Each structure stands twice: as C-alpha cells, then as structure tokens.
Short mmCIF file of C-alpha atoms and ligand atoms in Angstrom, two decimals:
data_model
loop_
_atom_site.label_atom_id
_atom_site.label_comp_id
_atom_site.label_asym_id
_atom_site.label_seq_id
_atom_site.Cartn_x
_atom_site.Cartn_y
_atom_site.Cartn_z
CA MET A 16 -38.12 -30.53 -201.55
CA ARG A 17 -35.69 -30.18 -204.01
CA ILE A 18 -32.47 -29.30 -202.75
CA LEU A 19 -29.52 -28.30 -203.90
CA LEU A 20 -26.53 -30.00 -201.80
CA THR A 21 -22.88 -28.26 -202.36
CA GLY A 22 -19.85 -30.44 -201.43
CA SER A 23 -21.90 -33.55 -202.36
CA SER A 24 -19.11 -35.77 -203.04
CA GLY A 25 -17.32 -34.93 -199.76
CA TRP A 26 -17.38 -36.59 -196.53
CA LEU A 27 -20.46 -34.84 -195.30
CA GLY A 28 -21.98 -34.76 -198.73
CA ARG A 29 -22.21 -38.48 -199.32
CA HIS A 30 -24.00 -39.49 -196.28
CA LEU A 31 -25.95 -36.43 -196.12
CA ALA A 32 -27.60 -36.94 -199.73
CA PRO A 33 -28.52 -40.24 -199.28
CA LEU A 34 -30.21 -39.58 -195.75
CA LEU A 35 -32.42 -36.31 -197.48
CA ALA A 36 -33.33 -38.68 -200.27
CA THR A 37 -34.98 -41.36 -197.78
CA ARG A 38 -36.70 -38.37 -196.32
CA GLY A 39 -38.28 -38.00 -199.51
CA HIS A 40 -36.26 -34.78 -200.50
CA GLU A 41 -34.80 -34.19 -204.37
CA VAL A 42 -30.86 -33.70 -204.43
CA VAL A 43 -29.08 -31.97 -207.00
CA GLY A 44 -25.50 -32.18 -205.94
CA LEU A 45 -22.95 -29.51 -206.85
CA ASP A 46 -19.26 -30.27 -206.16
CA VAL A 47 -15.90 -29.45 -208.05
CA SER A 48 -15.59 -33.35 -208.00
CA PRO A 49 -17.46 -36.08 -208.92
CA GLY A 50 -19.10 -38.92 -206.93
CA ALA A 51 -22.22 -40.46 -206.50
CA ALA A 52 -24.33 -37.91 -205.48
CA THR A 53 -22.73 -35.05 -207.48
CA THR A 54 -25.45 -33.91 -210.44
CA ILE A 55 -23.28 -31.39 -211.32
CA VAL A 56 -19.50 -30.91 -211.62
CA GLY A 57 -18.75 -27.27 -211.23
CA SER A 58 -17.68 -24.98 -208.40
CA ALA A 59 -19.80 -22.68 -206.11
CA ALA A 60 -17.57 -19.98 -207.04
CA ASN A 61 -18.90 -20.13 -210.55
CA ARG A 62 -21.95 -17.16 -210.15
CA ASP A 63 -23.21 -17.88 -213.50
CA LEU A 64 -23.02 -21.55 -212.85
CA VAL A 65 -25.05 -21.11 -209.12
CA PHE A 66 -27.64 -18.91 -210.93
CA GLN A 67 -28.23 -21.34 -213.64
CA VAL A 68 -28.59 -24.26 -211.57
CA VAL A 69 -30.66 -22.45 -208.81
CA ALA A 70 -33.01 -21.50 -211.37
CA HIS A 71 -33.32 -24.27 -213.89
CA HIS A 72 -33.29 -27.16 -211.58
CA GLY A 73 -36.55 -25.81 -208.93
CA ILE A 74 -34.36 -25.76 -206.40
CA GLU A 75 -36.29 -25.00 -203.27
CA ALA A 76 -33.45 -24.93 -200.57
CA VAL A 77 -29.65 -24.80 -200.32
CA ILE A 78 -27.40 -26.89 -198.07
CA HIS A 79 -24.21 -25.48 -198.42
CA ALA A 80 -21.81 -28.28 -197.47
CA GLY A 81 -19.21 -27.54 -200.18
CA ALA A 82 -16.16 -25.78 -198.80
CA LEU A 83 -12.07 -25.65 -198.59
CA HIS A 84 -11.56 -26.64 -195.11
CA LYS A 85 -8.84 -26.76 -192.31
CA PRO A 86 -6.49 -29.84 -193.94
CA ASP A 87 -6.89 -27.54 -197.60
CA ILE A 88 -4.84 -24.73 -195.90
CA ALA A 89 -1.54 -26.31 -196.34
CA ARG A 90 -2.73 -27.28 -200.50
CA PHE A 91 -4.39 -24.37 -201.66
CA PRO A 92 -3.62 -20.71 -201.74
CA ARG A 93 -5.56 -18.23 -199.83
CA GLN A 94 -7.24 -16.95 -202.51
CA ALA A 95 -8.69 -19.88 -203.19
CA PHE A 96 -10.47 -19.91 -199.60
CA VAL A 97 -11.95 -16.46 -200.68
CA ASP A 98 -13.31 -17.74 -203.82
CA VAL A 99 -15.22 -20.56 -202.62
CA ASN A 100 -15.78 -19.91 -198.76
CA VAL A 101 -16.99 -16.33 -199.54
CA THR A 102 -17.78 -15.90 -202.73
CA GLY A 103 -19.13 -19.20 -203.13
CA THR A 104 -21.34 -19.03 -200.55
CA LEU A 105 -22.34 -15.04 -201.56
CA ASN A 106 -23.51 -16.46 -204.91
CA LEU A 107 -26.13 -19.37 -203.34
CA LEU A 108 -27.46 -17.09 -200.96
CA GLU A 109 -28.36 -14.23 -203.75
CA ALA A 110 -29.59 -17.12 -205.97
CA ALA A 111 -31.58 -18.35 -203.46
CA VAL A 112 -33.31 -15.17 -202.30
CA GLN A 113 -33.31 -14.23 -206.15
CA ALA A 114 -35.34 -17.58 -207.08
CA GLY A 115 -37.50 -16.97 -203.90
CA HIS A 116 -36.33 -19.67 -201.56
CA PRO A 117 -37.27 -20.08 -197.92
CA ARG A 118 -34.61 -21.94 -196.50
CA PHE A 119 -30.89 -22.42 -196.38
CA VAL A 120 -28.71 -24.56 -194.43
CA PHE A 121 -25.28 -23.47 -194.45
CA THR A 122 -22.16 -25.55 -193.03
CA SER A 123 -20.30 -23.69 -190.57
CA THR A 124 -17.06 -24.58 -187.89
CA THR A 125 -16.16 -24.54 -184.73
CA SER A 126 -13.16 -23.70 -185.90
CA LEU A 127 -13.91 -20.48 -186.10
CA MET A 128 -14.56 -20.09 -182.74
CA VAL A 129 -10.75 -21.33 -182.00
CA ARG A 130 -8.53 -17.91 -181.01
CA ASP A 131 -4.84 -18.15 -180.62
CA ASP A 132 -5.56 -17.76 -176.58
CA VAL A 133 -8.31 -20.88 -176.65
CA ARG A 134 -5.66 -23.13 -178.70
CA ALA A 135 -3.43 -22.21 -176.51
CA GLY A 136 -5.21 -23.96 -173.48
CA ALA A 137 -7.76 -23.59 -170.65
CA GLY A 138 -8.59 -19.74 -169.84
CA GLN A 139 -8.76 -18.42 -166.23
CA ALA A 140 -12.29 -20.06 -165.26
CA GLY A 141 -10.99 -23.42 -166.40
CA ALA A 142 -12.00 -25.26 -169.60
CA TRP A 143 -13.26 -22.85 -172.35
CA TRP A 144 -17.29 -22.99 -172.43
CA MET A 145 -18.18 -22.69 -176.29
CA ASP A 146 -21.82 -21.71 -177.03
CA GLU A 147 -22.87 -19.81 -179.57
CA SER A 148 -22.76 -16.58 -177.34
CA PHE A 149 -18.83 -17.49 -177.38
CA GLY A 150 -16.93 -14.26 -178.17
CA PRO A 151 -15.01 -12.11 -179.19
CA ILE A 152 -14.54 -14.35 -182.48
CA ALA A 153 -10.96 -14.15 -183.62
CA PRO A 154 -10.39 -16.98 -186.03
CA ARG A 155 -6.77 -18.30 -186.04
CA ASN A 156 -6.49 -18.97 -189.91
CA VAL A 157 -8.24 -18.39 -193.35
CA TYR A 158 -9.92 -21.26 -192.88
CA GLY A 159 -11.85 -19.59 -189.84
CA ILE A 160 -11.75 -15.92 -190.99
CA THR A 161 -13.41 -17.24 -194.40
CA LYS A 162 -16.11 -19.03 -192.52
CA ARG A 163 -16.79 -16.22 -190.37
CA THR A 164 -17.40 -13.69 -193.42
CA ALA A 165 -19.49 -16.02 -195.00
CA GLU A 166 -21.39 -16.94 -191.80
CA ASP A 167 -21.93 -13.23 -191.63
CA MET A 168 -22.89 -13.14 -195.40
CA CYS A 169 -25.44 -15.61 -193.95
CA ARG A 170 -26.49 -12.82 -191.77
CA LEU A 171 -26.76 -10.32 -193.54
CA VAL A 172 -28.91 -11.99 -196.78
CA SER A 173 -31.37 -13.13 -194.14
CA ARG A 174 -31.69 -9.75 -192.44
CA GLU A 175 -32.40 -8.24 -195.88
CA SER A 176 -34.76 -11.09 -197.64
CA GLY A 177 -36.02 -12.60 -194.61
CA MET A 178 -34.92 -16.06 -195.88
CA GLY A 179 -34.93 -18.51 -193.34
CA VAL A 180 -31.19 -19.32 -192.51
CA ALA A 181 -29.41 -22.27 -190.50
CA ILE A 182 -25.92 -21.46 -189.72
CA LEU A 183 -24.36 -24.82 -188.41
CA ARG A 184 -20.68 -24.96 -186.42
CA THR A 185 -19.92 -28.35 -186.55
CA GLY A 186 -17.35 -29.88 -184.33
CA ARG A 187 -15.08 -32.25 -186.10
CA PHE A 188 -16.25 -35.30 -187.70
CA PHE A 189 -13.55 -36.20 -189.56
CA PRO A 190 -11.88 -39.59 -189.98
CA GLU A 191 -8.92 -39.63 -190.80
CA ASP A 192 -5.90 -38.76 -188.51
CA ASP A 193 -5.88 -35.35 -186.48
CA ASP A 194 -2.95 -33.14 -188.51
CA THR A 195 -1.90 -31.50 -185.24
CA HIS A 196 -2.16 -34.03 -182.33
CA ALA A 197 0.30 -36.99 -182.26
CA VAL A 198 -0.92 -38.82 -178.56
CA PRO A 199 -3.03 -40.73 -178.14
CA SER A 200 -3.58 -41.17 -181.77
CA GLY A 201 -6.44 -42.95 -183.89
CA PRO A 202 -9.52 -44.23 -182.70
CA ASN A 203 -8.55 -43.32 -178.93
CA LEU A 204 -8.02 -39.22 -179.70
CA LYS A 205 -11.61 -40.03 -181.27
CA ALA A 206 -13.02 -41.41 -178.75
CA ASN A 207 -11.77 -38.73 -175.85
CA GLU A 208 -13.17 -36.20 -178.78
CA PHE A 209 -16.78 -37.12 -177.95
CA LEU A 210 -16.54 -35.77 -174.58
CA ASN A 211 -15.87 -32.73 -175.49
CA ARG A 212 -16.09 -31.57 -179.44
CA ARG A 213 -16.80 -34.60 -182.01
CA LEU A 214 -19.82 -35.96 -183.30
CA THR A 215 -20.21 -38.74 -185.86
CA VAL A 216 -20.54 -37.90 -189.78
CA GLY A 217 -24.52 -39.39 -189.17
CA ASP A 218 -25.15 -37.28 -186.35
CA ALA A 219 -23.65 -34.17 -188.83
CA ALA A 220 -26.06 -34.75 -191.54
CA LEU A 221 -29.21 -35.61 -189.02
CA ALA A 222 -28.40 -31.85 -187.73
CA HIS A 223 -28.28 -30.94 -191.68
CA LEU A 224 -31.77 -32.84 -191.99
CA ALA A 225 -33.45 -31.30 -188.74
CA ALA A 226 -32.30 -27.65 -189.53
CA LEU A 227 -33.43 -27.85 -193.19
CA GLU A 228 -37.15 -28.99 -192.07
CA ARG A 229 -37.25 -26.49 -188.58
CA ILE A 230 -35.46 -23.23 -189.13
CA GLU A 231 -36.94 -20.23 -189.00
CA GLY A 232 -35.33 -16.72 -189.44
CA CYS A 233 -31.63 -16.63 -188.99
CA GLU A 234 -30.05 -18.91 -186.01
CA THR A 235 -26.37 -20.49 -185.62
CA PHE A 236 -25.92 -23.34 -183.72
CA VAL A 237 -23.28 -25.52 -182.53
CA LEU A 238 -22.97 -29.20 -183.03
CA SER A 239 -21.23 -31.94 -181.19
CA ALA A 240 -22.24 -34.67 -179.52
CA PRO A 241 -23.96 -33.67 -176.05
CA PRO A 242 -21.15 -33.20 -173.10
CA PRO A 243 -21.53 -35.24 -170.24
CA PHE A 244 -20.06 -32.36 -168.39
CA ALA A 245 -21.91 -29.16 -166.54
CA ARG A 246 -20.49 -25.45 -167.29
CA GLU A 247 -19.57 -25.82 -163.47
CA ASP A 248 -17.25 -28.42 -164.43
CA ALA A 249 -15.25 -25.99 -166.21
CA ALA A 250 -12.43 -25.54 -163.70
CA GLU A 251 -12.01 -28.87 -162.57
CA LEU A 252 -11.86 -30.11 -166.15
CA ALA A 253 -8.99 -28.05 -167.26
CA LEU A 254 -6.97 -29.67 -163.78
CA ASP A 255 -8.07 -33.36 -163.50
CA ALA A 256 -10.60 -34.02 -165.87
CA ARG A 257 -10.35 -37.92 -165.20
CA ALA A 258 -11.69 -37.05 -161.75
CA VAL A 259 -14.67 -35.50 -162.99
CA ILE A 260 -15.35 -38.41 -166.01
CA ALA A 261 -15.08 -40.86 -163.05
CA ARG A 262 -18.20 -39.39 -161.57
CA SER A 263 -20.26 -40.06 -164.60
CA PHE A 264 -18.54 -43.13 -165.83
CA PRO A 265 -17.06 -45.09 -163.16
CA ASP A 266 -15.59 -47.75 -165.17
CA ALA A 267 -14.50 -45.39 -168.02
CA GLU A 268 -10.76 -45.95 -166.92
CA ALA A 269 -11.16 -49.30 -166.38
CA LEU A 270 -12.74 -49.76 -169.91
CA TYR A 271 -10.04 -47.83 -171.67
CA ALA A 272 -7.16 -49.69 -169.84
CA LYS A 273 -8.39 -53.09 -171.32
CA ALA A 274 -8.39 -51.50 -174.88
CA GLY A 275 -4.98 -50.02 -174.27
CA TRP A 276 -6.32 -46.14 -174.48
CA VAL A 277 -5.77 -43.57 -172.16
CA LEU A 278 -8.43 -40.50 -170.55
CA PRO A 279 -7.72 -37.10 -171.24
CA GLU A 280 -6.03 -35.79 -168.39
CA ARG A 281 -7.32 -32.05 -168.93
CA ILE A 282 -10.26 -30.76 -171.25
CA GLU A 283 -9.70 -27.24 -172.21
CA ARG A 284 -13.12 -26.40 -173.76
CA VAL A 285 -16.40 -27.79 -173.94
CA TYR A 286 -18.78 -27.58 -177.50
CA ASP A 287 -21.89 -27.26 -176.16
CA PRO A 288 -24.98 -27.81 -178.60
CA ALA A 289 -28.15 -27.38 -176.03
CA LYS A 290 -29.68 -24.91 -178.23
CA ALA A 291 -30.03 -27.02 -181.63
CA GLU A 292 -31.83 -29.57 -178.67
CA ARG A 293 -34.06 -26.54 -177.78
CA LEU A 294 -34.54 -25.36 -181.40
CA LEU A 295 -33.98 -28.26 -183.62
CA GLY A 296 -35.11 -30.96 -181.95
CA TRP A 297 -31.66 -32.17 -182.60
CA ARG A 298 -29.50 -33.97 -180.35
CA ALA A 299 -26.53 -36.69 -181.31
CA GLN A 300 -27.26 -40.45 -181.14
CA THR A 301 -23.78 -41.14 -180.26
CA ASP A 302 -22.36 -39.69 -177.51
CA PHE A 303 -19.05 -40.73 -175.20
CA ALA A 304 -21.79 -42.99 -173.10
CA ALA A 305 -21.88 -44.96 -176.56
CA ILE A 306 -18.17 -45.41 -177.04
CA LEU A 307 -18.01 -46.80 -173.88
CA ASP A 308 -20.81 -49.28 -174.52
CA ALA A 309 -18.83 -50.28 -177.34
CA LEU A 310 -15.88 -50.85 -175.29
CA ARG A 311 -18.07 -52.69 -172.86
CA SER A 312 -19.44 -55.27 -175.30
CA GLY A 313 -16.55 -55.49 -177.68
CA ALA A 314 -18.91 -53.76 -180.43
CA GLU A 315 -17.23 -51.88 -183.59
CA MET A 316 -16.82 -48.21 -182.60
CA PRO A 317 -19.83 -46.43 -183.68
CA PHE A 318 -17.56 -44.04 -185.28
CA ALA A 319 -15.54 -43.76 -188.64
CA HIS A 320 -11.76 -43.82 -188.50
CA ASP A 321 -10.06 -43.52 -191.93
CA PRO A 322 -6.91 -42.62 -191.69
CA GLU A 323 -6.26 -42.88 -195.57
CA TRP A 324 -9.49 -40.76 -195.55
CA ILE A 325 -9.00 -37.62 -198.55
CA SER A 326 -10.51 -34.71 -199.34
CA PRO A 327 -12.12 -35.06 -203.22
CA VAL A 328 -11.16 -31.87 -203.57
CA LEU A 329 -7.68 -32.66 -203.87
CA GLY A 330 -8.11 -34.53 -206.85
CA GLN A 331 -8.93 -30.88 -208.45
CA LEU A 332 -5.65 -29.26 -207.64
CA PRO A 333 -5.44 -26.45 -208.77
CA LEU A 334 -9.27 -25.80 -207.63
CA ARG A 335 -11.04 -24.82 -211.05
CA SER A 336 -13.31 -21.91 -211.15
CA SER A 337 -15.94 -23.26 -213.47
N1 LIG B 13 -14.73 -32.38 -191.35
C1 LIG B 13 -14.83 -31.76 -190.48
O1 LIG B 13 -14.57 -32.61 -189.42
C2 LIG B 13 -15.53 -30.68 -190.50
C3 LIG B 13 -15.85 -30.06 -189.23
C4 LIG B 13 -16.43 -28.76 -188.71
C5 LIG B 13 -17.01 -28.42 -190.05
N2 LIG B 13 -16.72 -28.78 -191.60
C6 LIG B 13 -17.38 -28.74 -192.63
O2 LIG B 13 -18.30 -28.85 -193.11
C7 LIG B 13 -18.24 -28.96 -194.77
C8 LIG B 13 -17.98 -30.00 -195.30
O3 LIG B 13 -16.85 -30.85 -194.74
P1 LIG B 13 -16.06 -32.55 -195.21
O4 LIG B 13 -15.58 -32.71 -193.94
O5 LIG B 13 -17.33 -33.34 -195.88
O6 LIG B 13 -14.65 -32.20 -196.34
P2 LIG B 13 -14.88 -32.97 -197.36
O7 LIG B 13 -13.19 -32.21 -198.00
O8 LIG B 13 -14.76 -34.40 -197.81
O9 LIG B 13 -15.88 -32.07 -198.78
C9 LIG B 13 -15.77 -31.09 -199.05
C10 LIG B 13 -16.58 -30.91 -200.45
O10 LIG B 13 -16.48 -29.60 -200.95
C11 LIG B 13 -16.31 -29.82 -202.46
N3 LIG B 13 -15.48 -28.44 -202.77
C12 LIG B 13 -14.85 -27.53 -202.67
N4 LIG B 13 -15.00 -26.57 -203.30
C13 LIG B 13 -15.63 -26.69 -203.89
C14 LIG B 13 -16.75 -25.56 -204.94
N5 LIG B 13 -16.02 -24.43 -204.99
N6 LIG B 13 -17.59 -26.30 -205.25
C15 LIG B 13 -18.48 -26.58 -205.00
N7 LIG B 13 -18.03 -27.98 -204.04
C16 LIG B 13 -16.61 -27.75 -203.25
C17 LIG B 13 -14.69 -30.71 -202.54
O11 LIG B 13 -14.65 -31.39 -203.47
C18 LIG B 13 -15.73 -32.11 -201.47
O12 LIG B 13 -16.21 -33.06 -201.93
C19 LIG B 13 -17.54 -28.19 -194.91
O13 LIG B 13 -18.15 -26.46 -195.38
C20 LIG B 13 -16.06 -27.85 -193.61
O14 LIG B 13 -15.88 -26.79 -193.78
C21 LIG B 13 -16.15 -30.14 -191.25
#
C-alpha cells in the first residue's frame, strides 16, 4: 500500500517508516520538520496541502502519528494544539474519505485517560485498571483534550463514511527522561514502567503495522507491554507492589539491587493491552520479563534511553502552518 505517514521525522515516525518499507509498503512522509523518512515538509493543519498530497500521491492509507504532545505544552500555545491535533486530524480524515481510502490509523495516547484523580494516586479499589472501557474520560491538559477530540473526529468520520479507523491509545515510549518524575530516574524508571505503562518504540511501530493490516470498523486500543498482573491484584498493587512482583519474579529484587535500582513500592494504574492482542494479533515483544533477562545476562537494556532527545518539532518554533 502507498501510505501517508505524518510525524515521519519524529521518534515514532523514524522507526515506523523503515518497518513499513520492509513490509513492502511505500511511505510518503509528511512532517513540519525535515527528516530521512519525510518526503514533504509541511503541516497537517494545512488543509490544501493535505488534500493535495492525498490525491496526487496515490495515497491508499493514512497513519497519523504527527502531533504536538505533552512535552510541547510548555513550548506552544493551546491554539497550536488545536490546529495540529484537531484540525490536522480532521483534514487527514476528510482527505482520506474523499479519496475513498479504506484505512486510517490514528496515534492517540493513554494520557487522555489520566484524570486528576488518576494522577493523584490509586482509586478506592486499588490500582486503576485502564483498558478501553475506562471512563469517564476527563483529560487534564490541552494535549489530552485535543487528542480526545481528534479521537471523536475519527469515530464520527468512520461512522459516517464506513472508513476503517484504528485509534491507538499508546502508552509511553519516549527515550528522554520523564519531565515530572525524578526518583528513580533514567533507565530504572523506564524499566519499572514496563510493569504497567510503557512499551518500546519498536513495539509501538509494530502495533501500527498490525492496525493498518487488520483494522475493520472503528476500534480503540490501549497499547502497552503486557502487565504481569491480573485485575485481582489491583488492591495489593496499590499497597505493596513488590510483594505482587515477587510472586511472578522471585529474583527481581536481587537483580535490581545488583544494578543499584529500586522496584516500585506501589503501582497506582495499569494499562491493559489485551484487546489489541485479541483483535490485532499484536503483543509487545519487550515486557518486564525481558528487562529482567537483560539484567540477568548483563545484556544491553531492550529499550532506548536518551536524555538528550528532543522532538524535531522544536526546530519549528514558532510552528509554521504551511
Ligand atoms: N512519545 C511517547 O511516549 C508517546 C506516548 C503516547 C502517544 N504518543 C503519540 O505518538 C505520536 C508520535 O510521537 P513521538 O513520540 O514520535 O513525538 P515526536 O515529537 O518525536 O514526533 C512527532 C512529529 O510530529 C511532527 N509534527 C508536529 N506538528 C506537525 C504538523 N502540524 N504536521 C505534521 N507533522 C507535525 C513533529 O515535527 C515530529 O516530528 C504522537 O501523536 C504522540 O502524541 C507519544
């Protein structure tokens, strides 16, 4: 298929574009910043450009990964989030429908499920169990609000046109340090997050490929590494996560201690990707067991950690609309 990939210069895009090519797809990359996988430098918010690209490049499917996201909140006005994340998504959806294309993959975020009470800690029943049925949805910032609205646009356009749309609520896969959590930091924090809320960028790319190839109708999916817990563990996870972890991984504490790392004392939310496995046949290849395997064997960690990484969009300040 000839695929329009937005955000092709970004962290996900630069991993996804070569994966699509190895599966025989032809990629037309659209990004406001130049990059190896970017064919057209321009904005998804530019409606004329989007319609031109979709019509003139023989685009057969769209993967819309380009966005302003959480770290951009400090750098861009709210209007830019509306322009890029809402208007940009609507432009792409309508251009795809006009061209009669059957498939659209939208990169959304688990962040839109993180309400103030979720962010504050565990719920009354323990760790929040967050699958696609989690609600009510009440995003706490402009990133989540615009991604949620973009999701609703996807649902509306799919309902009216019949276009197949996959909405991928993706957990974290960024390589830089977390901008809010300091302890534990660096690779220790990332390793811990594979228990409940992270996946590798390679697995995120594979999920997009699976969605592109398998989607029917309009479906929403939570993407994260498979958690080594069951729903029944939720109460104990919020009180004593180490006890739960020890039941599945008796040597985790010792392996961590050897690395000078600490396991989380409490886990207050768990992203559940079971639906993506069921409907898309996708399961993240890198999970917490793989982290422990690497600690055991002394191999390199199976995830990227790069404190220096910054989004290519920052080179575009102030954001161009054309
Ligand atoms: N990084 C994460 O942990 C994470 C987690 C969940 C969801 N996501 C989502 O995954 C997608 C990719 O994120 P990423 O981590 O690769 O971010 P990134 O910032 O590295 O890449 C995003 C790309 O989008 C481009 N872009 C911005 N505005 C654009 C516009 N108007 N038109 C076209 N391109 C534009 C940027 O230049 C950048 O190259 C985003 O939709 C993001 O919301 C990311």
